[in-house]
CSV table of C-alpha atoms in Angstrom, one decimal:
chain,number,residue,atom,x,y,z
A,60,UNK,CA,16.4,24.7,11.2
A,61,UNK,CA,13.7,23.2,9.0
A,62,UNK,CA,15.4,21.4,6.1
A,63,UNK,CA,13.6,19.3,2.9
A,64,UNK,CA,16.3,16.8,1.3
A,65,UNK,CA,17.3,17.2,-2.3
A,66,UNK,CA,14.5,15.1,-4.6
A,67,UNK,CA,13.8,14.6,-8.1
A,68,UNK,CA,10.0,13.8,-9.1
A,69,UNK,CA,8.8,12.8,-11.8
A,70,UNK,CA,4.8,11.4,-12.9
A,71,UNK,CA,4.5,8.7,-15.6
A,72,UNK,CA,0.5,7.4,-14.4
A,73,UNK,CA,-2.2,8.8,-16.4
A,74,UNK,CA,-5.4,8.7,-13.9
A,75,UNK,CA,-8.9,8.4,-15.3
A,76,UNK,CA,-11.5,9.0,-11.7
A,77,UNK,CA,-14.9,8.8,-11.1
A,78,UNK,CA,-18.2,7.3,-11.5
A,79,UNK,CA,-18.5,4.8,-15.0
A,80,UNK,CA,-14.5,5.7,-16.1
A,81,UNK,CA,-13.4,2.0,-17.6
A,82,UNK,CA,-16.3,2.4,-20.1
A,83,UNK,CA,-15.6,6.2,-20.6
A,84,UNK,CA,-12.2,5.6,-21.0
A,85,UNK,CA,-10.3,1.6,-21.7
A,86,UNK,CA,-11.4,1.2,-25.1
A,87,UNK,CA,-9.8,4.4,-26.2
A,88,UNK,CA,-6.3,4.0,-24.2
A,89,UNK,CA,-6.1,0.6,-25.8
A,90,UNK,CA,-6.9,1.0,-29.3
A,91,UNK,CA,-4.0,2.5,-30.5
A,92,UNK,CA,-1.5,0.0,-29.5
A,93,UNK,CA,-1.0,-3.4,-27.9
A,94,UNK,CA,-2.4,-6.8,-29.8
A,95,UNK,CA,-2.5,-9.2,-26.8
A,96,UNK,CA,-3.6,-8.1,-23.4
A,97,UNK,CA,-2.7,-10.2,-20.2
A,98,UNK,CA,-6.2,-9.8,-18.1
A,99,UNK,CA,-4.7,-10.3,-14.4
A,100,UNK,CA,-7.7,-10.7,-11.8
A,101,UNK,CA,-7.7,-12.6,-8.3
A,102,UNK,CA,-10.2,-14.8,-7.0
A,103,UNK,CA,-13.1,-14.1,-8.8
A,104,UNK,CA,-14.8,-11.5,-7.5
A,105,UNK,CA,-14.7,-9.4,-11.0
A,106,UNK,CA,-17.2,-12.3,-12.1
A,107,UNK,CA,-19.5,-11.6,-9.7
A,108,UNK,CA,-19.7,-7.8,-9.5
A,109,UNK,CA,-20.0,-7.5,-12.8
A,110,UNK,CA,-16.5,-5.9,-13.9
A,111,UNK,CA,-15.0,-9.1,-15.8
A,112,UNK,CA,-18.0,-8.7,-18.2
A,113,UNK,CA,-17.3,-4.9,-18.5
A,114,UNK,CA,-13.7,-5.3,-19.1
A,115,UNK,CA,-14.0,-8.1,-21.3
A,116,UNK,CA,-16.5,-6.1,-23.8
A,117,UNK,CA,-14.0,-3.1,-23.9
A,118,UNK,CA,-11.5,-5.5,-25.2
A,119,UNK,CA,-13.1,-7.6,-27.3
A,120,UNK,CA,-14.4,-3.6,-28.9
A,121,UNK,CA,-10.9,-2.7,-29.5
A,122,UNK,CA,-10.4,-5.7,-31.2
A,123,UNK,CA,-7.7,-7.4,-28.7
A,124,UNK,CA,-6.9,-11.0,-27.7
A,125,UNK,CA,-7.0,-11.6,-24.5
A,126,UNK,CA,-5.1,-14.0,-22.3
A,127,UNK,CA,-6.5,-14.6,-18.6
A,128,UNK,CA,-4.4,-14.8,-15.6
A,129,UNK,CA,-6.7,-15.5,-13.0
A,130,UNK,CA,-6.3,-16.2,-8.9
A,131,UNK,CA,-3.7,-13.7,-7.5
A,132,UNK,CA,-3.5,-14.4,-4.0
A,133,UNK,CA,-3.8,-11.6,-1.4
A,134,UNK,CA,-0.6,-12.3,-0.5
A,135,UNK,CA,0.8,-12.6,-4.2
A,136,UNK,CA,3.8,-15.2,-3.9
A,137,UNK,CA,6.9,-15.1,-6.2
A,138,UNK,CA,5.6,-18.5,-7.6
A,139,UNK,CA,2.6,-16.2,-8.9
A,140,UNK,CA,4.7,-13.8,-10.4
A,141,UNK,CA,6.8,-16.5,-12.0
A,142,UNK,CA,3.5,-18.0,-13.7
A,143,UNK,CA,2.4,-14.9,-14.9
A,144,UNK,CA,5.7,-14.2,-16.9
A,145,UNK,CA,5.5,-17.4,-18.3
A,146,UNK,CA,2.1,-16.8,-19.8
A,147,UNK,CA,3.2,-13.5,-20.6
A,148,UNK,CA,6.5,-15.0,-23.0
A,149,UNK,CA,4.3,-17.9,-24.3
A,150,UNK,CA,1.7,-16.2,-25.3
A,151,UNK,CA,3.3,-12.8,-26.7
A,152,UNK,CA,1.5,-10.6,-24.6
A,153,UNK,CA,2.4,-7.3,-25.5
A,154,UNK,CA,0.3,-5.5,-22.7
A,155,UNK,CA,-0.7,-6.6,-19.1
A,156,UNK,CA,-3.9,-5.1,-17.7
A,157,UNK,CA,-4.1,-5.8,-13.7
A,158,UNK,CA,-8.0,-5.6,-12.5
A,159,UNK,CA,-8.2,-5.7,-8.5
A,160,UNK,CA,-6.6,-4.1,-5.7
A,161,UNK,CA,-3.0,-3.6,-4.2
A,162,UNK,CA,-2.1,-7.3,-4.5
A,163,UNK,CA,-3.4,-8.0,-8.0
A,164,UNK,CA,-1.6,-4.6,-9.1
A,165,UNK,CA,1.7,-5.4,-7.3
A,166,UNK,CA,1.9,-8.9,-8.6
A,167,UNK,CA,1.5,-7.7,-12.4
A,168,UNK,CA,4.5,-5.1,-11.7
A,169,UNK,CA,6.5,-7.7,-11.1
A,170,UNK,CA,5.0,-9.9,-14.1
A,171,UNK,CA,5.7,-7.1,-16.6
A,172,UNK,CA,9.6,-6.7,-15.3
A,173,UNK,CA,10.2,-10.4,-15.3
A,174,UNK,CA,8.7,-11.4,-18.8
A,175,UNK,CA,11.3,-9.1,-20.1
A,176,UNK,CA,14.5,-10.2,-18.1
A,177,UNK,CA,16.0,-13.7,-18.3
A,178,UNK,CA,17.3,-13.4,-15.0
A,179,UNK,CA,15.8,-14.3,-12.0
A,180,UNK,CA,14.3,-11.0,-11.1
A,181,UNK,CA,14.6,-11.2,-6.8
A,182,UNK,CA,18.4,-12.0,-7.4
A,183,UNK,CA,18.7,-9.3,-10.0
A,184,UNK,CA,17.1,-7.0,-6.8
A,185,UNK,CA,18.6,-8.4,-3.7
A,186,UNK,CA,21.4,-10.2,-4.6
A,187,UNK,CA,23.1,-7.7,-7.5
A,188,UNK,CA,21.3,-4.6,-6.5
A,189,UNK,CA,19.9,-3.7,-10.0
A,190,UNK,CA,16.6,-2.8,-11.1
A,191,UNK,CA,14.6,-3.5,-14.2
A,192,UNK,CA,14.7,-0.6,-16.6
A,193,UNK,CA,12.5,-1.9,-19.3
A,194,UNK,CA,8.8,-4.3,-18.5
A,195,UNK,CA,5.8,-5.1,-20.8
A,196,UNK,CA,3.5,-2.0,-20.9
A,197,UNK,CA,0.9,-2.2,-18.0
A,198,UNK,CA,-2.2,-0.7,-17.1
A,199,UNK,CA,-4.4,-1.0,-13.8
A,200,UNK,CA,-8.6,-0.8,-13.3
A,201,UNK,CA,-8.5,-0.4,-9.4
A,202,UNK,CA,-11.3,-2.1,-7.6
A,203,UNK,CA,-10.5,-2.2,-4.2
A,204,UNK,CA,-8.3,1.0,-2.3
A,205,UNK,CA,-6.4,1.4,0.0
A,206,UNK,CA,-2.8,0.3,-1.2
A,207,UNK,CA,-2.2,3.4,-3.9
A,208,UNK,CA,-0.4,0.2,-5.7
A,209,UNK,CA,-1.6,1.6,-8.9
A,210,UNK,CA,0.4,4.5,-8.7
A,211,UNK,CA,4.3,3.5,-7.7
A,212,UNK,CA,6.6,1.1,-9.0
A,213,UNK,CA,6.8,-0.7,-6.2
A,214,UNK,CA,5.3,-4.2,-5.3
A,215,UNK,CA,5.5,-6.3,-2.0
A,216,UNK,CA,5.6,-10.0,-3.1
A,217,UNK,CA,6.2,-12.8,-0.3
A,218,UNK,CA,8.8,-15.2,-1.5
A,219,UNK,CA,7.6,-18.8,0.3
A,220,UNK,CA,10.9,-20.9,-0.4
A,221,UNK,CA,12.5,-18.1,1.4
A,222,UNK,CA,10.3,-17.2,3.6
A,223,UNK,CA,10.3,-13.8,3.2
A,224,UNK,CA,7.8,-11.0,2.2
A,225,UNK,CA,9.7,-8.1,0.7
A,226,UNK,CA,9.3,-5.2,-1.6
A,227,UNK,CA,10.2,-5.5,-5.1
A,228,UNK,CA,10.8,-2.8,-7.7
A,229,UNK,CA,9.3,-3.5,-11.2
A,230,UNK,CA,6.7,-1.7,-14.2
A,231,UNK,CA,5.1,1.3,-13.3
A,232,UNK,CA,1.5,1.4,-14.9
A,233,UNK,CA,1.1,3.6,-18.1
A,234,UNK,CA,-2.4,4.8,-16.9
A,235,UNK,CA,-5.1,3.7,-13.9
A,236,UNK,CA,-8.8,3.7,-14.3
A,237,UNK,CA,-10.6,4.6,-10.4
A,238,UNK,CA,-14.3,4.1,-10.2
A,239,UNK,CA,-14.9,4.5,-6.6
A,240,UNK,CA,-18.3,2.9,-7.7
A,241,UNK,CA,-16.5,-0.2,-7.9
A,242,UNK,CA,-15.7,-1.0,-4.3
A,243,UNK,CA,-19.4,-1.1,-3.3
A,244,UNK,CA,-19.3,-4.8,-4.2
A,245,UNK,CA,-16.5,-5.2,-1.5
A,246,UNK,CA,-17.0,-6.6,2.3
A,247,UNK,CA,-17.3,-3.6,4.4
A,248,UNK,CA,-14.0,-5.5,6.5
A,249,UNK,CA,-12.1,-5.1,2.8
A,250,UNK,CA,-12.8,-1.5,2.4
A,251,UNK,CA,-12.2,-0.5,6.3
A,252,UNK,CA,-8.6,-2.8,6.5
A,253,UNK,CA,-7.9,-0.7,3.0
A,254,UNK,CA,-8.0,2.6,4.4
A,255,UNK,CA,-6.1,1.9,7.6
A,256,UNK,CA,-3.2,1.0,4.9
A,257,UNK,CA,-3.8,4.5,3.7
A,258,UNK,CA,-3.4,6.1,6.9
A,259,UNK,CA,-0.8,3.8,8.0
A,260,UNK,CA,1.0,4.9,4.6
A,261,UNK,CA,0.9,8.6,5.8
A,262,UNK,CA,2.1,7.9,9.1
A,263,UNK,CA,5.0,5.9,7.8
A,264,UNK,CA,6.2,8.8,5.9
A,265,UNK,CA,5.3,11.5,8.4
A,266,UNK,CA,6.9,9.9,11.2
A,267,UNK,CA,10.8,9.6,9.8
A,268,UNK,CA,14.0,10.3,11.4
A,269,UNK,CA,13.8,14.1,11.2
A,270,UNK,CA,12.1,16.6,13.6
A,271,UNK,CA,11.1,19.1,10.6
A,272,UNK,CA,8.0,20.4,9.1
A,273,UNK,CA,7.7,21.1,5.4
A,274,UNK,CA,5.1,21.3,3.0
A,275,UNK,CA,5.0,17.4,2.6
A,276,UNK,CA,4.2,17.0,6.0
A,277,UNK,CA,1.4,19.4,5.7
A,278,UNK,CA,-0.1,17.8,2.9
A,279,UNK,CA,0.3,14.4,5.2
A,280,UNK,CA,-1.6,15.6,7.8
A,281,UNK,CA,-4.9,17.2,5.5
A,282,UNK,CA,-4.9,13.6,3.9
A,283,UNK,CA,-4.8,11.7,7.4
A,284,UNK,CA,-7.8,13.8,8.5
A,285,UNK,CA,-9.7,13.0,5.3
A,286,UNK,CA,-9.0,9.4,5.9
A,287,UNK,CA,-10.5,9.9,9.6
A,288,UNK,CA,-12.7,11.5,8.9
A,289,UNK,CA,-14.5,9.8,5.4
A,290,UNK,CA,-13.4,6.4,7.3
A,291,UNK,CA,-15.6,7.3,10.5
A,292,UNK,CA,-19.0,8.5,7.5
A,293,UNK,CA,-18.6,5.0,5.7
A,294,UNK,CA,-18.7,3.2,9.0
A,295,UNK,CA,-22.2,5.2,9.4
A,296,UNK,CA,-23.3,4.4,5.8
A,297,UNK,CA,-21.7,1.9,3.3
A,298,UNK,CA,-23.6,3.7,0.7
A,299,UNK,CA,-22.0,7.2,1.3
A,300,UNK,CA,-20.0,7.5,-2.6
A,301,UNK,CA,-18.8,11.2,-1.4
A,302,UNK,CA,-16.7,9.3,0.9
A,303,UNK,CA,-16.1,6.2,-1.0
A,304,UNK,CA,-14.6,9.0,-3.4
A,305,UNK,CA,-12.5,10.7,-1.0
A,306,UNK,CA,-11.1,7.7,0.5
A,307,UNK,CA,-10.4,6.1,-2.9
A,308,UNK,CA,-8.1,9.5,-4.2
A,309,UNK,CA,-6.9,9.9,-0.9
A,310,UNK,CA,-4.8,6.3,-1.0
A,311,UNK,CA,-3.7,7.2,-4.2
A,312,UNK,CA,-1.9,11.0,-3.1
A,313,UNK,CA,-0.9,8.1,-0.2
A,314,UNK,CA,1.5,6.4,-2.5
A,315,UNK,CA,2.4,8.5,-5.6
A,316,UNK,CA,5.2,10.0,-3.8
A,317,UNK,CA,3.3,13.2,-3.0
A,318,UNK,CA,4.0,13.1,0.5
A,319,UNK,CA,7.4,11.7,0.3
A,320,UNK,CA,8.9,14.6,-1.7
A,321,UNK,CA,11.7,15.8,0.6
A,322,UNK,CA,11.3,13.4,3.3
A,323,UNK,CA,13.3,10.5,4.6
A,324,UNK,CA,10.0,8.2,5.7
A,325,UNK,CA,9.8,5.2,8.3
A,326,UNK,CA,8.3,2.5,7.1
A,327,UNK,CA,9.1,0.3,10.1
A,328,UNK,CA,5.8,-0.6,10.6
A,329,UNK,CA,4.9,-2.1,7.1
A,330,UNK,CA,8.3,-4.3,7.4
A,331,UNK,CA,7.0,-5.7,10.6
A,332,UNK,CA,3.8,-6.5,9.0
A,333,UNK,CA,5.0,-7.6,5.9
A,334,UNK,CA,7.1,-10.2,7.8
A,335,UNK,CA,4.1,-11.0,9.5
A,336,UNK,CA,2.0,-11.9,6.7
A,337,UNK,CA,5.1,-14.3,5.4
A,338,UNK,CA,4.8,-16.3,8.2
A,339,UNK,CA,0.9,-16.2,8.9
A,340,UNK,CA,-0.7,-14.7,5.5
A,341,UNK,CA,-2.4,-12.3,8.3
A,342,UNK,CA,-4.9,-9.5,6.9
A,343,UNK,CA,-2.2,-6.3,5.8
A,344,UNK,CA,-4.6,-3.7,7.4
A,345,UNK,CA,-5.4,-5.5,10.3
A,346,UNK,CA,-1.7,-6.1,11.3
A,347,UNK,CA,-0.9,-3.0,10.7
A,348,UNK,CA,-3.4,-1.5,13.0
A,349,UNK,CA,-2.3,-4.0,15.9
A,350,UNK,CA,1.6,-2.8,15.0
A,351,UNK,CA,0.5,0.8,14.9
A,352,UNK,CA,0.0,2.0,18.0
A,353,UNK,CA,2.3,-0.3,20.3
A,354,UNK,CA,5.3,0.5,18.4
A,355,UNK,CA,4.7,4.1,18.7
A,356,UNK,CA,4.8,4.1,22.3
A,357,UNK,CA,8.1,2.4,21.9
A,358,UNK,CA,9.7,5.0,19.7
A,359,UNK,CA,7.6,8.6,20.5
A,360,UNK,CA,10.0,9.9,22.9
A,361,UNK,CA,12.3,10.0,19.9
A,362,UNK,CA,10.5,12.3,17.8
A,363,UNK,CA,8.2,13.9,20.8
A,364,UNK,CA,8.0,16.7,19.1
A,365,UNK,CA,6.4,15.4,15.9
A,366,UNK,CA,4.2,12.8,17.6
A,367,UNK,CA,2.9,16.1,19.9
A,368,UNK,CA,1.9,17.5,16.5
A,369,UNK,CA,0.4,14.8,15.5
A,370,UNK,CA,-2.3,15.1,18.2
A,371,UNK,CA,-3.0,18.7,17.4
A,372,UNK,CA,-3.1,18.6,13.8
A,373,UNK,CA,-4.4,15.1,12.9
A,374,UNK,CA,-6.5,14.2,15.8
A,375,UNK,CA,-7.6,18.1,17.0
A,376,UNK,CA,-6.3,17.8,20.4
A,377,UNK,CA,-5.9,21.0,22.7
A,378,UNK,CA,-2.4,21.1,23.7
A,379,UNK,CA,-3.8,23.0,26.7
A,380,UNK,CA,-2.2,22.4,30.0
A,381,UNK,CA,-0.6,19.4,28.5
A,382,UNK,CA,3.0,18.4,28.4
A,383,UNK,CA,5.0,18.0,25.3
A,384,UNK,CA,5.0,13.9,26.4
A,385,UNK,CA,1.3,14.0,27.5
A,386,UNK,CA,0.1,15.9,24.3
A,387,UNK,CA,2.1,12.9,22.4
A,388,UNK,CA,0.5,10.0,24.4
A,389,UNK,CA,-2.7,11.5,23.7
A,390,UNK,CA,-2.4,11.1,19.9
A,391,UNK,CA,-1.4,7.6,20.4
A,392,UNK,CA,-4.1,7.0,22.4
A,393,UNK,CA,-6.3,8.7,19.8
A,394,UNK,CA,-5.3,6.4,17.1
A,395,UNK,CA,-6.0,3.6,18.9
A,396,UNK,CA,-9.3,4.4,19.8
A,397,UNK,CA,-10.2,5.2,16.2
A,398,UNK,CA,-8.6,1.8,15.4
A,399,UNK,CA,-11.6,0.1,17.8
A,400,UNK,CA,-14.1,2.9,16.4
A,401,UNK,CA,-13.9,1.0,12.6
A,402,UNK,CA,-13.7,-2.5,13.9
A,403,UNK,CA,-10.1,-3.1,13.5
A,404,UNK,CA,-8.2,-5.7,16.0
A,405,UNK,CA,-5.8,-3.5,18.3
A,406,UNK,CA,-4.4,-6.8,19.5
A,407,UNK,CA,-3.0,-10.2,17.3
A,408,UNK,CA,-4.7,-12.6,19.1
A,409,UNK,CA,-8.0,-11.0,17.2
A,410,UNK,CA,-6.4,-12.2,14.2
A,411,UNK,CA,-5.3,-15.3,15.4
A,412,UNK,CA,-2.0,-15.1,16.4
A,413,UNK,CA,-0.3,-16.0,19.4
A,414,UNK,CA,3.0,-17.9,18.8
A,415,UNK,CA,5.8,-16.7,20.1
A,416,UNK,CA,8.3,-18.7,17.9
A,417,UNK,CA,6.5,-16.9,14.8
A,418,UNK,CA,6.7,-13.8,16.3
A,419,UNK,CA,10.9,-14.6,17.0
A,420,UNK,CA,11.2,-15.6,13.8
A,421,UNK,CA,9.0,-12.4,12.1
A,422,UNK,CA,11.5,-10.6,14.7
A,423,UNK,CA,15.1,-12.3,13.4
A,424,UNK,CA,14.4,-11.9,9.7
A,425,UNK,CA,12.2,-8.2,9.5
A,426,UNK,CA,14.1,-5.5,7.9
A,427,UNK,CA,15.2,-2.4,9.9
A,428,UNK,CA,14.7,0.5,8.3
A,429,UNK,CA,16.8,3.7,8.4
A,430,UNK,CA,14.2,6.6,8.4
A,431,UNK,CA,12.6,5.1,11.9
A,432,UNK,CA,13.3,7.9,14.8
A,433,UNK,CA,15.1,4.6,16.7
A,434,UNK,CA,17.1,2.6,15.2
A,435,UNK,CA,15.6,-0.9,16.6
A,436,UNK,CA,17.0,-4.3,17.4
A,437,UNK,CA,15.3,-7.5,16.4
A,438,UNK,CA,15.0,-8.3,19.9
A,439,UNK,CA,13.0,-5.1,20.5
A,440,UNK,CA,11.0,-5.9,17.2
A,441,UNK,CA,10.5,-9.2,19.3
A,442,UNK,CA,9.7,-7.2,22.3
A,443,UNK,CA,7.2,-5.1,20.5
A,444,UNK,CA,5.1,-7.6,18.5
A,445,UNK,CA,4.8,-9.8,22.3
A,446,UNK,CA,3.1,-6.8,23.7
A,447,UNK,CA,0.8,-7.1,20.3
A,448,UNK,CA,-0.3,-10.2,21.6
């Protein structure tokens, strides 16, 4: 019997899209409020495309000192998040505005929660299991997609003293500006790694625990085949904006809990990765497209049935003289072969990593998630990330 879990859902991102939307639309969500905006950017790329000077003439027009926070990492470290919040209480900023992609927009979350707690916010989290209920206002201009950061609550930040790269909960933005016009400026490996997240986003919450289909699901699988398939017209030409559009509003329905209304989700995948990048600061997209594919072929037989949909409804494969197991491996193998189509690694030792004593230790400290259709040991995480080798 098909079955969606209780939910409640509820919106609090106001999203401005399209072609020239910072200049249509900062000055005028700024004016009315706020005296002292944090401008959080990463490693200088705004300067050079043009956006800094943009940004910085909307603010100076609604009359608004501004307070830089410059070189978020694409990793962002808790260290970064730390320095932020102290910028944020010395200087009485009063609202944050994060300009970047997923990591720039995470680490500001996490800014905006801390500047307004006194305790130590990853022990408030992990340690006493509480949340943060108030944060300094926040707003996001999105330059790079992929992540949907801009439209959750949730950040991933990668604690070095502890070694560990983790999700965080912290501010949710009050609105996000998206110019798709604005990745054009990005490496074409940038925008491609991006929008594997995206699909690699709907696959975590389309592959969960539970063999049922529901509306969610459907949705799922319409934005995986808009991913494919805008993914597969950039590769052709850069220059396509249709597809630069799609792909920018389809990693935003990725992550603002559209598709997860009802559902359980996975996410086994991203904690590998996440790990990953703790130990090795690997490329998020990239791992995840190594991680992808091998760890479904350890898992499909316990969710056949949705991994046999998969192939028919995200990849178009005829389930014609096929078995249920066959039709499954198909879609696997279909994945994988769009993963070499774009230019992604399918293996780590394209990225550079071969350890095995990283990978144990990624393995021993990567958190196991409940939704997964198999409940795995860290010695089959170990098992799994070996064969990504």
């Amino acid at each position: 019997m098909n079955r969606m879990d209780n939910f409640v859902y509820e919106y609090l991102v106001r999203v401005c899209f399209g072609k020239d939307c910072v200049r249509q639309h900062l000055r005028q969500l700024l004016e009315c409020c706020w005296e002292t905006v944090l401008l959080a950017y990463g490693g200088g790329s705004v300067r050079k495309n043009g956006i800094y000077d943009q940004i910085m003439g909307e603010l100076k027009a609604a009359d608004k000192s501004v307070v830089e926070f410059a070189g978020i990492m694409p990793n962002p470290t808790y260290a970064k998040v730390q320095e932020g919040a102290t910028l944020v209480r010395e200087n009485h900023v009063d609202f944050i505005l994060a300009v970047g992609g997923g990591s720039v927009i995470d680490c500001c979350k996490i800014v905006a929660a801390q500047a307004k707690s006194s305790q130590d916010i990853w022990e408030m989290e992990f340690t006493d299991h509480r949340y943060p209920q108030e944060w300094v206002p926040m707003g996001a201009v999105v330059t790079a997609s992929g992540t949907g950061a801009e439209m959750n609550n949730g950040a991933v930040i990668t604690n070095e003293d502890k070694k560990v790269k983790a999700g965080l909960l912290g501010a949710y933005a009050d609105f996000a500006l998206l110019d798709p016009a604005s990745t054009l400026s990005l490496p074409m490996g940038q925008v491609i790694s991006g929008a594997f997240d995206t699909l690699s986003h709907c696959m975590e919450t389309y592959f969960e625990k539970l063999d049922h289909v529901i509306l969610s699901d459907e949705i799922s699988e319409a934005v995986m085949r808009n991913v494919i398939r805008n993914l597969r017209i950039l590769t052709e030409n850069p220059q396509d904006m249709e597809a630069r559009n799609e792909l920018m509003w389809a990693s935003a329905m990725g992550e603002n809990g559209i598709l997860k209304i009802g559902e359980v989700t996975d996410f086994q995948a991203h904690q590998m990765e996440h790990q990953l990048g703790a130990y090795t600061d690997c490329n998020h997209g990239q791992g995840l497209a190594v991680i992808h594919p091998v760890l479904y072929r350890h898992i499909y037989e316990n969710n056949i049935g949705r991994f046999a949909r998969f192939a028919c409804e995200v990849w178009g494969i005829s389930p014609k003289g096929k078995t249920e197991q066959e039709l499954a491996l198909a879609g696997i193998d279909a994945l994988t072969d769009f993963i070499k189509e774009v230019g992604l690694p399918t293996t780590l030792t394209e990225i550079g990593i071969t350890d095995e004593g990283i990978l144990k230790a990624v393995a021993d400290t990567c958190n196991i998630t409940a939704g997964c259709c198999k409940k795995l040991t860290c010695d089959e995480i170990f098992e799994i990330l070996k064969e990504c080798v």
